[in-house]
């Protein structure tokens, strides 16, 4: 019965996470949701972070808490750790017990044992769009907290997140394209109206829009929309 309840809770969490990932245009919210879902879906996971690399720049856009965020900072400084290595080597990284003298990342391991409650780490690479690549950093406060079951669950979450982030990126790109097309139509209409009203060239009309946009500290499309709306009001009256 308890196992069925746990499976039902996991299924609900995946559905809620999926709804958020596929619907959201806000990557910060998405990243944070993935980190918090990890502590629910992955056996042995007490905290999590998500590290992002774009070109040579490394950032941590989300973490469940300050301890998880601090580990990412330690990794970036040392240039090694489960998240960094998962991204660089493109394979999962596991250190189930940091007390083990043969555990990887000795400098990071010593620091975490001395400064944090973390006793086990697991890192999975997550595919992202364009030049971005990410990794999910998972932490256990118990030695041996990450079992085969937890590793398998983490692999599923990482794969799910990769697919969902790609879908979210494509949705964001389509939304941006639609917004851009709509803005361009408004700008085109505004230029046409200014050309007709002032009997000027298209370049001169565009310059009026650009200058007004700068003076009002407003987007060009916003100013164009106001010009078109003003014309509609005049026609209506």
XYZ file of C-alpha atoms in Angstrom:
237
model
C 0.000 0.000 0.000
C 2.800 2.384 0.925
C 4.580 1.607 -2.349
C 1.386 2.337 -4.303
C 0.993 5.653 -2.463
C 4.593 6.580 -3.298
C 4.094 5.705 -6.966
C 0.875 7.734 -7.062
C 2.647 10.727 -5.484
C 5.487 10.437 -8.012
C 3.020 10.271 -10.889
C 1.274 13.399 -9.636
C 4.599 15.204 -9.284
C 5.616 14.276 -12.829
C 2.261 15.461 -14.196
C 2.506 18.769 -12.333
C 6.116 19.231 -13.415
C 5.237 18.397 -17.002
C 2.372 20.889 -17.031
C 4.716 23.589 -15.753
C 7.631 22.793 -18.055
C 5.575 22.622 -21.230
C 3.472 25.694 -20.473
C 6.008 28.077 -18.951
C 8.030 30.698 -20.802
C 9.904 31.499 -17.602
C 13.053 29.399 -17.460
C 13.876 30.480 -13.900
C 10.581 29.021 -12.688
C 11.177 25.881 -14.728
C 14.659 25.296 -13.334
C 13.479 25.811 -9.764
C 10.584 23.392 -10.244
C 12.961 20.692 -11.503
C 15.220 21.070 -8.457
C 12.356 20.814 -5.973
C 10.795 17.902 -7.872
C 14.081 16.001 -7.549
C 13.775 15.902 -3.759
C 10.320 14.313 -4.142
C 10.991 11.949 -7.018
C 14.491 10.667 -6.252
C 15.121 8.347 -3.327
C 17.895 9.694 -1.111
C 17.891 13.203 -2.611
C 17.719 15.896 0.086
C 18.646 18.938 -2.007
C 19.413 19.792 -5.628
C 20.729 22.473 -7.956
C 20.836 23.079 -11.669
C 24.032 24.372 -13.257
C 24.003 25.969 -16.685
C 26.879 26.507 -19.086
C 26.641 28.892 -22.006
C 29.912 28.984 -23.870
C 32.561 29.563 -21.209
C 30.110 31.043 -18.688
C 28.847 28.918 -15.786
C 25.813 29.869 -13.681
C 23.423 28.293 -11.185
C 19.945 29.600 -12.046
C 18.178 27.440 -9.464
C 18.775 25.492 -6.247
C 16.607 24.116 -3.475
C 18.628 25.925 -0.814
C 21.818 27.866 -0.097
C 23.827 24.722 0.641
C 23.098 23.306 -2.820
C 23.915 26.653 -4.417
C 27.175 26.825 -2.444
C 28.300 23.436 -3.762
C 27.879 24.719 -7.298
C 30.058 27.705 -6.425
C 32.703 25.354 -5.035
C 32.519 23.303 -8.246
C 32.975 26.341 -10.451
C 35.984 27.487 -8.445
C 37.649 24.074 -8.415
C 36.644 23.268 -12.003
C 35.444 19.787 -11.051
C 32.559 18.018 -9.367
C 29.485 16.010 -10.364
C 27.769 18.853 -12.215
C 30.840 20.161 -14.044
C 32.020 16.664 -14.960
C 28.527 15.569 -16.069
C 28.499 18.470 -18.521
C 32.101 18.052 -19.673
C 32.146 14.255 -19.937
C 28.458 13.782 -20.845
C 28.045 10.811 -18.485
C 26.412 10.590 -15.030
C 28.680 11.269 -12.072
C 28.194 9.489 -8.739
C 29.879 9.677 -5.356
C 27.532 7.755 -3.015
C 29.686 8.197 0.093
C 32.030 11.158 0.503
C 33.687 9.392 3.454
C 35.133 6.901 0.973
C 38.819 7.857 0.471
C 38.566 6.698 -3.149
C 35.611 8.991 -3.885
C 36.208 11.440 -6.765
C 36.914 15.155 -6.441
C 39.128 14.984 -3.294
C 39.413 18.769 -2.877
C 35.664 19.295 -3.207
C 34.944 16.223 -1.084
C 37.070 17.472 1.818
C 35.448 20.888 1.676
C 31.923 19.478 1.689
C 32.639 17.121 4.577
C 33.997 20.013 6.601
C 31.500 22.716 5.669
C 28.196 21.038 4.737
C 25.917 18.129 5.733
C 26.241 16.620 2.248
C 27.536 13.055 2.211
C 26.638 11.848 -1.296
C 26.454 13.454 -4.749
C 25.022 12.607 -8.134
C 25.202 14.622 -11.366
C 23.292 14.192 -14.637
C 23.777 16.119 -17.862
C 20.657 17.752 -19.299
C 20.489 18.707 -22.959
C 19.439 22.282 -23.644
C 18.909 24.408 -26.723
C 21.537 26.289 -28.692
C 24.889 26.762 -26.950
C 23.388 26.097 -23.535
C 23.946 22.853 -21.680
C 22.899 22.056 -18.137
C 23.366 19.494 -15.407
C 21.244 18.452 -12.475
C 23.220 18.240 -9.233
C 21.692 15.981 -6.589
C 22.807 15.774 -2.967
C 22.160 13.337 -0.136
C 22.814 14.125 3.516
C 23.343 10.418 4.258
C 26.287 8.245 3.237
C 25.018 5.702 0.742
C 21.759 7.605 0.362
C 21.841 7.185 -3.418
C 21.044 3.560 -4.246
C 20.503 1.999 -7.669
C 16.839 2.918 -7.319
C 17.675 6.587 -6.795
C 20.128 6.623 -9.697
C 17.491 5.131 -12.010
C 14.927 7.684 -10.839
C 17.428 10.491 -11.435
C 18.103 9.220 -14.957
C 14.368 9.304 -15.709
C 14.010 12.845 -14.325
C 17.058 14.061 -16.274
C 15.734 12.578 -19.525
C 12.258 13.975 -18.877
C 13.704 17.417 -18.131
C 15.840 17.387 -21.294
C 12.806 16.683 -23.484
C 10.605 19.169 -21.629
C 13.185 21.965 -21.741
C 13.582 21.464 -25.477
C 9.813 21.654 -25.904
C 9.721 24.748 -23.710
C 12.495 26.338 -25.786
C 10.632 25.638 -29.023
C 7.420 27.021 -27.517
C 9.313 30.114 -26.403
C 10.843 30.550 -29.860
C 7.433 30.232 -31.549
C 5.917 32.719 -29.096
C 8.785 35.143 -29.666
C 8.430 34.771 -33.440
C 4.705 35.443 -33.257
C 5.264 38.483 -31.085
C 7.945 39.704 -33.490
C 5.661 39.291 -36.496
C 2.848 41.119 -34.716
C 5.227 43.938 -33.752
C 6.542 44.204 -37.287
C 3.010 44.467 -38.646
C 2.247 47.312 -36.227
C 5.487 49.074 -37.152
C 4.696 48.674 -40.846
C 1.202 50.085 -40.368
C 2.564 53.033 -38.373
C 5.170 53.813 -41.036
C 2.487 53.743 -43.729
C 0.234 56.082 -41.765
C 3.081 58.545 -41.092
C 4.120 58.471 -44.748
C 0.564 59.266 -45.858
C -0.096 61.905 -43.210
C 3.213 63.770 -43.510
C 3.884 62.874 -47.174
C 7.348 61.640 -46.338
C 9.499 58.648 -47.294
C 9.496 55.352 -45.415
C 12.970 56.112 -44.040
C 11.781 59.450 -42.671
C 8.691 57.827 -41.168
C 10.794 55.171 -39.480
C 13.111 57.885 -38.122
C 10.115 59.622 -36.519
C 9.162 56.368 -34.804
C 12.724 55.676 -33.678
C 13.252 59.200 -32.317
C 9.918 59.150 -30.468
C 10.743 55.730 -29.057
C 14.050 57.013 -27.671
C 12.495 60.165 -26.256
C 9.755 58.237 -24.486
C 12.127 55.428 -23.465
C 9.604 53.018 -24.920
C 9.845 50.086 -27.327
C 9.518 50.891 -31.017
C 6.606 48.470 -31.357
C 4.800 50.160 -28.456
C 5.099 53.585 -30.094
C 3.956 52.115 -33.418
C 0.945 50.573 -31.693
C 0.049 53.951 -30.218
C 0.251 55.584 -33.650
C -2.042 52.937 -35.149
C -4.449 53.119 -32.192
C -4.569 56.923 -32.493
C -5.453 56.648 -36.159
C -8.217 54.155 -35.396
C -9.670 56.504 -32.777
C -9.680 59.362 -35.280
C -11.446 57.219 -37.868
C -13.997 56.037 -35.297
C -14.874 59.619 -34.311
